[in-house]
Coordinates of C-alpha atoms and ligand atoms in Angstrom, one line a residue:
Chain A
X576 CA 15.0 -15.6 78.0
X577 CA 17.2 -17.3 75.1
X578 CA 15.5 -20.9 76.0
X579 CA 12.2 -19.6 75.6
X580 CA 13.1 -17.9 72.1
X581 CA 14.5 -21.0 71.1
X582 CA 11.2 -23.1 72.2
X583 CA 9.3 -20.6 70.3
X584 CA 11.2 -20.6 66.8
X585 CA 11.1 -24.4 67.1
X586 CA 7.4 -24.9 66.5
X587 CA 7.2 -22.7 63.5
X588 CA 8.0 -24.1 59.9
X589 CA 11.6 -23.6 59.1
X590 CA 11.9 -20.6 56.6
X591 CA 14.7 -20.7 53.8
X592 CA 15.2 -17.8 52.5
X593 CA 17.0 -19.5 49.4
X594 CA 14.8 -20.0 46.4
X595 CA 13.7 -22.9 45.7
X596 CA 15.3 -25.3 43.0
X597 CA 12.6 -24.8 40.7
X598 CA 12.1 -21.1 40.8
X599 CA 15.9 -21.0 40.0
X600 CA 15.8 -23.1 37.0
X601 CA 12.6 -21.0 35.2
X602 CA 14.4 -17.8 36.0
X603 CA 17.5 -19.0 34.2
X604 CA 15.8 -20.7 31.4
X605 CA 13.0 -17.7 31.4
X606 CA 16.2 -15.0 31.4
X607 CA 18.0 -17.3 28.2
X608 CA 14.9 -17.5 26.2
X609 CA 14.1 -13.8 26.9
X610 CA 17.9 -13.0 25.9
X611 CA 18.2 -15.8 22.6
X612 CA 14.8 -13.8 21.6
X613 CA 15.8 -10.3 22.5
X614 CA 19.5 -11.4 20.2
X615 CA 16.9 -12.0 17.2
X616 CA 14.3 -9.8 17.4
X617 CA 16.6 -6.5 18.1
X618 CA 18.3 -6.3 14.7
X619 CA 15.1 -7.1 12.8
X620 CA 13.4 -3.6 14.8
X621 CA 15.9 -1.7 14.1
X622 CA 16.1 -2.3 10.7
X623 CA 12.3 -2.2 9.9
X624 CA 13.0 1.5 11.8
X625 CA 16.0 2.4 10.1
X626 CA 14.3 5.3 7.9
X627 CA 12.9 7.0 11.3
X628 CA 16.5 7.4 12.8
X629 CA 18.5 8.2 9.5
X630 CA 19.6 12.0 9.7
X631 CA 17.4 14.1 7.2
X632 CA 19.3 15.7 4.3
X633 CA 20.1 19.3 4.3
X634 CA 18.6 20.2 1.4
X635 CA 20.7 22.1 -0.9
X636 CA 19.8 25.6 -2.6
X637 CA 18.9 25.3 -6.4
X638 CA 19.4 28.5 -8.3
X639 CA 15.6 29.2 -9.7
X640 CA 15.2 32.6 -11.5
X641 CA 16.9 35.9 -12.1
X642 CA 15.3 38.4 -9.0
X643 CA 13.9 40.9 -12.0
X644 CA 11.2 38.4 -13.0
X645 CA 9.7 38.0 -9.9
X646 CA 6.5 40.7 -9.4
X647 CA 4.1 41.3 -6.8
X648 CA 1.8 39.0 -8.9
X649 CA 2.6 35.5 -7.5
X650 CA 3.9 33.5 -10.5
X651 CA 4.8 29.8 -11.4
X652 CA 8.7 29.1 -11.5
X653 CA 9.5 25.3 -12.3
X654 CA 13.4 23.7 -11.1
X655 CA 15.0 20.5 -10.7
X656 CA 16.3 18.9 -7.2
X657 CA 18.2 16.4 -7.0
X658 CA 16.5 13.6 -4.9
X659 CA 18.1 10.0 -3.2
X660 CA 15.2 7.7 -3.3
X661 CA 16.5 4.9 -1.5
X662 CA 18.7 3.0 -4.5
X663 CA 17.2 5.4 -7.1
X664 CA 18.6 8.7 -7.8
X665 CA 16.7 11.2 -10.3
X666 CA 15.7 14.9 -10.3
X667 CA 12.4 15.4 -10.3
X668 CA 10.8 19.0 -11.3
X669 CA 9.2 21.1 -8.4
X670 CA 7.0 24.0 -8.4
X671 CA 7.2 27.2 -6.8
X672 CA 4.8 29.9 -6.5
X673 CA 7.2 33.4 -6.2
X674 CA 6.0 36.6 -5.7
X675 CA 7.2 39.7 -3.7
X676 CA 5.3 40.6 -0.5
X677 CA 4.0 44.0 0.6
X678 CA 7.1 44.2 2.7
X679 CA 9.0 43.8 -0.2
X680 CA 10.7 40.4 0.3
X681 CA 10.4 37.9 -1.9
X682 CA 9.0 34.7 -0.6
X683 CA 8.5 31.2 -2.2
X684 CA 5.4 28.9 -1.3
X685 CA 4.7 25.3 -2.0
X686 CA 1.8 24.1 -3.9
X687 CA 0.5 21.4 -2.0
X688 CA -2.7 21.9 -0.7
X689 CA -2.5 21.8 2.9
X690 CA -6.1 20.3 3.0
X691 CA -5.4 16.4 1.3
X692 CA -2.0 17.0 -1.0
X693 CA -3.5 18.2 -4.1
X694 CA -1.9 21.0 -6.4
X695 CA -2.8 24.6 -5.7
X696 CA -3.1 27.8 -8.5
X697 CA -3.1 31.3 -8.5
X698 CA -6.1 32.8 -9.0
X699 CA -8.1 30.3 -11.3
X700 CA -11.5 31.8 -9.7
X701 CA -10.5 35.7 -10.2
X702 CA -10.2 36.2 -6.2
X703 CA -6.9 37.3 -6.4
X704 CA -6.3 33.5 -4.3
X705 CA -4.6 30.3 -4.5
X706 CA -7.5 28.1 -5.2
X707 CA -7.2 24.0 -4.8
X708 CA -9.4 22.3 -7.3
X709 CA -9.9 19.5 -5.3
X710 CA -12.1 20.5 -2.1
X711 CA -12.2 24.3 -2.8
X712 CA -9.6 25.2 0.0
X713 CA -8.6 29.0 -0.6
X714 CA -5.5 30.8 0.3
X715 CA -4.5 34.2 0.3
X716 CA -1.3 35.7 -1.5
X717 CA 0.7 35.1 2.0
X718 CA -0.2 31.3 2.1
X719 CA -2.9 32.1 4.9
X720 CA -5.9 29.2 5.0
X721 CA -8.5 31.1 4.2
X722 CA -11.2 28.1 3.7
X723 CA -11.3 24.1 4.1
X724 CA -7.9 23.4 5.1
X725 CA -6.4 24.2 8.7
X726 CA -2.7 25.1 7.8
X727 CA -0.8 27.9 5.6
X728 CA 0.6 26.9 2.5
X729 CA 4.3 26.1 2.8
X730 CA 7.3 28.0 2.0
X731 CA 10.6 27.2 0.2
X732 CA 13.3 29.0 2.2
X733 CA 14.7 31.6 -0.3
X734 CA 18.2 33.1 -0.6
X735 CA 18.6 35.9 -3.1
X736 CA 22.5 36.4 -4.2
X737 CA 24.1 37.6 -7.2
X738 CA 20.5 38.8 -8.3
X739 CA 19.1 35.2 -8.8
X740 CA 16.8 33.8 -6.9
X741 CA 17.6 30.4 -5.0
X742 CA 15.2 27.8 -3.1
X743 CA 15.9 25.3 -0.1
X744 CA 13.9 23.0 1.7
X745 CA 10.7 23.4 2.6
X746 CA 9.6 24.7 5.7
X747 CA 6.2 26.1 7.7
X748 CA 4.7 29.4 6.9
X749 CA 6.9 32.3 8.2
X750 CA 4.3 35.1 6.4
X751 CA 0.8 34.3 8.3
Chain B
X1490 CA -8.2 -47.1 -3.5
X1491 CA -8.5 -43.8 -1.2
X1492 CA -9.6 -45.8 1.5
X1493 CA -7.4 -48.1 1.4
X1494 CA -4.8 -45.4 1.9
X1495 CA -6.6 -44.0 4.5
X1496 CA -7.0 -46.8 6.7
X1497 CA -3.3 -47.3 6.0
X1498 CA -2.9 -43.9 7.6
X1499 CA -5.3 -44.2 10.3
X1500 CA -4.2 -47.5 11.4
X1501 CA -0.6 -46.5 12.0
X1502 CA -1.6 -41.9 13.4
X1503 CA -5.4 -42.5 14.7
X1504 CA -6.3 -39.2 12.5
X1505 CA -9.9 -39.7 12.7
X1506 CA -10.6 -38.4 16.3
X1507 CA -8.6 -35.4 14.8
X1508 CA -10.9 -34.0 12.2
X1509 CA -14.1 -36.1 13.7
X1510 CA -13.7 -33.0 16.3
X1511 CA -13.3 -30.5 14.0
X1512 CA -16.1 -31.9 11.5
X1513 CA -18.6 -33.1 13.9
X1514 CA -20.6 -30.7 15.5
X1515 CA -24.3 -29.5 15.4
X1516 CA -26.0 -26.8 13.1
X1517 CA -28.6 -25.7 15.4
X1518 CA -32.1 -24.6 13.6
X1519 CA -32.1 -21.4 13.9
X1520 CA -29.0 -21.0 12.0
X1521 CA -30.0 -23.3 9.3
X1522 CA -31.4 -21.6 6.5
X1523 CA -33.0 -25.0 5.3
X1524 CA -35.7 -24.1 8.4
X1525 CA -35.6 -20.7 8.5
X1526 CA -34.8 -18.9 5.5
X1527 CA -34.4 -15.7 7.2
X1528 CA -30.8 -17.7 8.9
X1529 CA -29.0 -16.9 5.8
X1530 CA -27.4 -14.2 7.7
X1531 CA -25.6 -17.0 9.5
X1532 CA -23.6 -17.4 6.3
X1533 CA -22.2 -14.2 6.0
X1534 CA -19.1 -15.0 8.3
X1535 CA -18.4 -17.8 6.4
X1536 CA -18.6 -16.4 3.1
X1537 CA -15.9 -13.8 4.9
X1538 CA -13.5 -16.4 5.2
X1539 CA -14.6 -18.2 2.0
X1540 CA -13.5 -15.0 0.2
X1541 CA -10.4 -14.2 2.5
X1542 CA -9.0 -17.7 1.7
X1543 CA -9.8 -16.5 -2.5
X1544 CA -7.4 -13.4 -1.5
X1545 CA -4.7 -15.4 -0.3
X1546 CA -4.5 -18.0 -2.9
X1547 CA -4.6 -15.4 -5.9
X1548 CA -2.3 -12.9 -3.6
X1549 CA -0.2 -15.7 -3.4
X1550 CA -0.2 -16.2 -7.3
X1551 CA -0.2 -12.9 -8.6
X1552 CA 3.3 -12.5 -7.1
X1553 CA 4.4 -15.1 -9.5
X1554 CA 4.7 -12.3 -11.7
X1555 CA 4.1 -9.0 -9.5
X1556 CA 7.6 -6.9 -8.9
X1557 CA 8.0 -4.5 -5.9
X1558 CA 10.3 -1.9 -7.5
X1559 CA 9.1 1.5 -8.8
X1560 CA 10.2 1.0 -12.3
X1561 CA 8.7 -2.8 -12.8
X1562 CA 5.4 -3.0 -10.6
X1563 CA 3.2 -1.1 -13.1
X1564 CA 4.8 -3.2 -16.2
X1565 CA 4.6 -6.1 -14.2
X1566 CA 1.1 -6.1 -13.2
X1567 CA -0.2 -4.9 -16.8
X1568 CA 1.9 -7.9 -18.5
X1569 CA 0.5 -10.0 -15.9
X1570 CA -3.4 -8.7 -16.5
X1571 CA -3.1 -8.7 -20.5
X1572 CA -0.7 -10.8 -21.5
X1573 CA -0.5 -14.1 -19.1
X1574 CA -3.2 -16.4 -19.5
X1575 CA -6.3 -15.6 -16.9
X1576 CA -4.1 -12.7 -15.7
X1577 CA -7.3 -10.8 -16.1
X1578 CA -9.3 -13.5 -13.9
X1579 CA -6.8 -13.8 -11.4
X1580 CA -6.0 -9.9 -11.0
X1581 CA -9.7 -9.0 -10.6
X1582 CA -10.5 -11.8 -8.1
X1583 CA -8.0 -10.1 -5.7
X1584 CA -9.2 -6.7 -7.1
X1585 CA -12.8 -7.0 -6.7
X1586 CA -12.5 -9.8 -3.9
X1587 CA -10.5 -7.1 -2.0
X1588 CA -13.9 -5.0 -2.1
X1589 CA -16.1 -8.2 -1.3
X1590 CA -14.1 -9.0 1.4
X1591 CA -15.2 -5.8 3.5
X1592 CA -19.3 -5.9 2.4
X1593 CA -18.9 -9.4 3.5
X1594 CA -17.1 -8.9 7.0
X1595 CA -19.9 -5.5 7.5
X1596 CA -22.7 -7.7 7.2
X1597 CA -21.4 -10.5 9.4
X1598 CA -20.5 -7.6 11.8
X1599 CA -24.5 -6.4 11.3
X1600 CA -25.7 -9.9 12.0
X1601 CA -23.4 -10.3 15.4
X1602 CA -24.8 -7.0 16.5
X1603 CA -28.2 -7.4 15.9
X1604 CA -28.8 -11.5 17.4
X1605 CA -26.9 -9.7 20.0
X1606 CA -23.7 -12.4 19.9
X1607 CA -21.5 -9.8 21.2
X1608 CA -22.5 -10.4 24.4
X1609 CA -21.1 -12.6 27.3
X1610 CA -19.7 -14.7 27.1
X1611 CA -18.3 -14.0 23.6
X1612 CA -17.3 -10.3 24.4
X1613 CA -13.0 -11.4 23.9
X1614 CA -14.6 -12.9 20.1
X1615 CA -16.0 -9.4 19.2
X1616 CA -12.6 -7.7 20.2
X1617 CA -10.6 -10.2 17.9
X1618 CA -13.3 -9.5 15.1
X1619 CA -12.5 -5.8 15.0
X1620 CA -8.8 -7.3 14.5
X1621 CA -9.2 -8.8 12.0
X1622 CA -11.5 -5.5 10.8
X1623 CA -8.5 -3.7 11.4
X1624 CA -5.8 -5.9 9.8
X1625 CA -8.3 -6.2 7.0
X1626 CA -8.1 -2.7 6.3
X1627 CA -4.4 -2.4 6.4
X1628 CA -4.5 -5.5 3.8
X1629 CA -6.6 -2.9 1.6
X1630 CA -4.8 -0.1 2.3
X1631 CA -1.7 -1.6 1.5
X1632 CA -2.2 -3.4 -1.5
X1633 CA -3.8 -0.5 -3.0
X1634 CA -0.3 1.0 -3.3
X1635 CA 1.1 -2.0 -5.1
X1636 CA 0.0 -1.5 -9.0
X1637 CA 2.2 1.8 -8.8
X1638 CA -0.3 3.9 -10.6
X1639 CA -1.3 7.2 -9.9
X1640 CA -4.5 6.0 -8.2
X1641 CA -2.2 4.0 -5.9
X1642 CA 0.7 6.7 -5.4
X1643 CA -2.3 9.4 -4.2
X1644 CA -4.3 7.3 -2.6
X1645 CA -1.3 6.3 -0.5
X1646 CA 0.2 9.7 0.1
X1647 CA -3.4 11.0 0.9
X1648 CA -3.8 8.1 3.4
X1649 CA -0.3 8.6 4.9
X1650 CA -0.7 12.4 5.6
X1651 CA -3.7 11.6 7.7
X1652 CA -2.0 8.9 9.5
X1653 CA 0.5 11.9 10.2
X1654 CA -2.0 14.2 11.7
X1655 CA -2.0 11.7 14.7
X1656 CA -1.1 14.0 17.8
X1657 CA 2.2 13.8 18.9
X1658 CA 3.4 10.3 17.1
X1659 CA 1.8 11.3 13.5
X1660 CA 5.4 12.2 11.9
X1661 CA 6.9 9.1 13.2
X1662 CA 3.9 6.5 11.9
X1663 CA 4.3 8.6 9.0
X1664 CA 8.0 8.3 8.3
X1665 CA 8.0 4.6 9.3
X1666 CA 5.5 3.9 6.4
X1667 CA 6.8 6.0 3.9
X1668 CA 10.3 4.6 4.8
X1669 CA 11.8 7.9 4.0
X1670 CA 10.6 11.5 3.2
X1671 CA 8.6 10.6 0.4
X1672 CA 6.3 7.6 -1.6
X1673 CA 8.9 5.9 -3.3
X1674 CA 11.4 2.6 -3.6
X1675 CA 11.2 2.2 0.0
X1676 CA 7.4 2.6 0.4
X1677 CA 6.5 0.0 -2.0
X1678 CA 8.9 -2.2 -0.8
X1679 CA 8.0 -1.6 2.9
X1680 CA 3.7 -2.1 1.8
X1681 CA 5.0 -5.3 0.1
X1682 CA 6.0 -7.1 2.5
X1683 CA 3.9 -5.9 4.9
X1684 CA 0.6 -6.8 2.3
X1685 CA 2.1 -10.1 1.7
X1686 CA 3.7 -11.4 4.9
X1687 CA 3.4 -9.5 8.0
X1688 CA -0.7 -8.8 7.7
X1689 CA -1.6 -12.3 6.1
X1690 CA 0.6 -13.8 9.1
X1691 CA -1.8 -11.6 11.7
X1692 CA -4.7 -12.9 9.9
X1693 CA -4.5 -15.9 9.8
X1694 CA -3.4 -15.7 13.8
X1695 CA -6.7 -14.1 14.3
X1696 CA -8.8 -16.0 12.7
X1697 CA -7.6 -19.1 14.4
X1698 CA -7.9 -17.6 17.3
X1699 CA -11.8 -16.3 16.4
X1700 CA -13.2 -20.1 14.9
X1701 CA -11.4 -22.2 18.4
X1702 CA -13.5 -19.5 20.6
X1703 CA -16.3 -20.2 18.0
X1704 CA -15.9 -24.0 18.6
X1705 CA -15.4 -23.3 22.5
X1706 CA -18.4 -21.6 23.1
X1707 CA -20.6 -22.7 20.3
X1708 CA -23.3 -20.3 18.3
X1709 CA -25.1 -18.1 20.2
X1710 CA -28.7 -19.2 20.8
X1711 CA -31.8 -18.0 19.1
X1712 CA -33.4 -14.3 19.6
Ligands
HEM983 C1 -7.7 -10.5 2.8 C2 -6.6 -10.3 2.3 C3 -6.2 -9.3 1.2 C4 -6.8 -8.1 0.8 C5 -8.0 -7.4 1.3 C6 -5.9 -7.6 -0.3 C7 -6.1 -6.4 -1.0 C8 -5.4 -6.0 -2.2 C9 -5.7 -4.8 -3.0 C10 -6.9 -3.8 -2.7 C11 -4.8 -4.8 -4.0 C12 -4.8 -3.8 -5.1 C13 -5.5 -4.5 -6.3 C14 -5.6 -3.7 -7.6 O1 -5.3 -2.5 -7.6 O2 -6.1 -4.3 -8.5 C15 -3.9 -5.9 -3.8 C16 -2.9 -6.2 -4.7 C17 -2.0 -7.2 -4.5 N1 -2.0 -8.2 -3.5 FE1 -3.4 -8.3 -2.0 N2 -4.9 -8.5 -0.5 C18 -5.0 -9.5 0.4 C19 -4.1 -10.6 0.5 C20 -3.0 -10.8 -0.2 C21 -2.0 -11.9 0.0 C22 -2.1 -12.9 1.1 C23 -1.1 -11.7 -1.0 C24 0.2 -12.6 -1.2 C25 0.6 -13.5 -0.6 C26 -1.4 -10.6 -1.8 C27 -0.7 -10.1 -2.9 C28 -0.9 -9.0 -3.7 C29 -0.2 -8.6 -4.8 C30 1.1 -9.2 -5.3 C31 -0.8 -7.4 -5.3 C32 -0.3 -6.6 -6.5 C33 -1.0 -7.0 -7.8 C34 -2.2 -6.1 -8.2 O3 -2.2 -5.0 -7.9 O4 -3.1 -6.7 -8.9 N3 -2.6 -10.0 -1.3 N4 -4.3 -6.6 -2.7
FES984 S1 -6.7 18.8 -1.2 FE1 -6.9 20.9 -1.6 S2 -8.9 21.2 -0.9 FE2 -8.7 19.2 -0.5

């Protein structure tokens, strides 16, 4: 039984299960190269993606307007933020459009046009709307789309304390 | 004189086999416009590259003068239009070359489609073409920003939000171009070096890449 095995394994090819001397020396210069590379391409990424992983400020909340100006009629309030542009600092002007709602809260919303970025009004065309001059997009006094674009107007988050009126970042429509 | 240095040269590197292979090949009829007027449309491809190569020398000069920094890029590239000598030559052959550059690679594109050359077996040269399209259009996009107008600041936040409405990833492309929240230092920065370094770089890749499959598989034949 054992001779025959041994007469059989004889005639086939030997079969090392060692790689070969060749295939040893690409994977070891194939694994340096791919790790030298890896070394300098790794801290160019990340720092070409550095903006995407920095944490997002908290805005803070700018005190605005005292709360007894603000009507049911939407009106135009301008403030200053204060804004970290990589090395630059400055504080630009923003716009807010602040009315009280039929519920009686007062609400803040943005004036870019949720269609392509322009600058929205109230009521240029007499609709009681926000109207976009650029491609006629319409909104209502919530912020609702009402024509061309597919989004509401944005909202400042508001606080209201010591009967002023304060705006934070912006965030989606909470009214439509 | 010159050939004397040239047969200096040659003698000792053997150069002519090297541009005799480049130089030497055959302009079939039917692309010759000398026979057939009509071939003119074999030029077009050509005159792509003849006014890419204009975009890359006076890219390369304009930032002589040309700052990336969001106080100093609009003063720099108005000093460098009206006050240096053929700054106004030199601006508006990138500026108008930049416009050029896309009629010129449309009609090539509109000649390879219609004599058919997309076919096999030059399918893998049409695929690098719409590259190059591509990369083309980042080169515009991009450099559009540069001047720091207002043009260029809405045009580039326009053309950013849409990249942003991209399912899923659109915020991330978005942020990663922008380089922050908003169009600012970073953002000029960032489309500066990617107009001048990273795209020209991919160019010129693809472009080799499109005239040695050109040379490999020589023009496609006649209708
Ligand atoms: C095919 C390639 C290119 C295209 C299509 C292109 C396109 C443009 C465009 C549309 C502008 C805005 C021009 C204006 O508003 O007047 C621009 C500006 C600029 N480009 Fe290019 N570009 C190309 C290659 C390059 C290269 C290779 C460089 C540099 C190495 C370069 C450097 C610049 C600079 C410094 C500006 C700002 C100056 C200015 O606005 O006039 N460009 N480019
Ligand atoms: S940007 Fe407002 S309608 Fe297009």
């Amino acid at each position: 039984m054992s001779n025959h095995e041994q007469h059989e394994t004889a005639h086939r090819p030997v079969q090392r299960k060692e790689m070969s001397r060749r295939q040893f020396l690409s994977y070891t210069l194939g694994g340096t190269t791919a790790f030298m590379m890896g070394g300098a391409v790794l801290p160019m990424v990340r720092f070409a993606v550095d903006p995407l992983l920095v944490k997002k400020e908290g805005g803070d909340f700018v005190k605005v307007v005292e709360e007894s100006k603000i009507t049911a009629e939407p009106q135009e309030f301008k403030f200053k933020i204060h804004q970290v542009d990589g090395w630059y600092e400055s504080d630009p002007e923003l716009v807010a459009w602040i009315s009280k709602g039929e519920d009686n809260k007062i609400f803040a919303l943005s004036p870019v046009c949720k269609h392509l970025g322009c600058t929205i009004f109230w009521n240029t065309k007499g609709h009681n709307e926000y109207d976009c001059p650029c491609h006629d997009a319409r909104y209502s006094k919530d912020g609702k789309n009402l024509a061309v674009a597919n989004s509401p107007l944005d909202e400042y988050e508001v606080e209201v304390k010591d009967g002023f009126v304060y705006l934070g970042p912006i965030v989606p429509n909470t009214r439509s | 004189m010159f050939k004397n240095v040239y047969n200096w040269i040659d003698e000792r590197l053997d150069i002519t086999p090297l541009w005799r292979d480049v130089a030497d090949h055959e302009v079939p009829e039917h692309v010759n416009p000398a026979h057939h007027f009509s071939a003119f449309v074999y030029c077009f491809g050509g005159l792509t590259f003849f006014i890419t190569v204009i975009q890359i020398l006076s890219g390369m000069f304009l930032t002589m003068y040309y700052v990336p920094d969001i106080i100093n890029a609009y003063a720099s590239v108005d000093f460098l239009q009206h006050q240096v000598a053929f700054g106004q030559i030199v601006r508006g052959m990138h500026h108008f070359g930049a416009s050029l550059v896309i009629v010129m690679m449309f009609l090539h594109t509109l000649r390879v489609f219609f004599t058919g050359s997309y076919k096999a077996p030059r399918e893998m040269n049409w695929v690098v073409g719409m590259l190059i399209f591509f990369i083309m259009l980042g080169l515009g996009f991009t450099g559009y920003l540069l001047p720091w107008d207002n043009k260029a600041y809405y045009a580039t936040k326009v053309g950013v939000e849409i990249a942003a409405s991209v399912p899923y990833i659109g915020s991330y492309i978005a942020d990663f171009l922008y380089g922050g929240d908003i169009v600012g230092a970073q953002t000029l920065t960032r489309f500066f070096a990617i107009h001048v370094f990273f795209l020209p770089g991919a160019l010129i890749a693809m472009l080799a890449a499109h005239f040695l499959m050109i040379r490999r598989q020589g023009i496609s034949g006649p209708l």
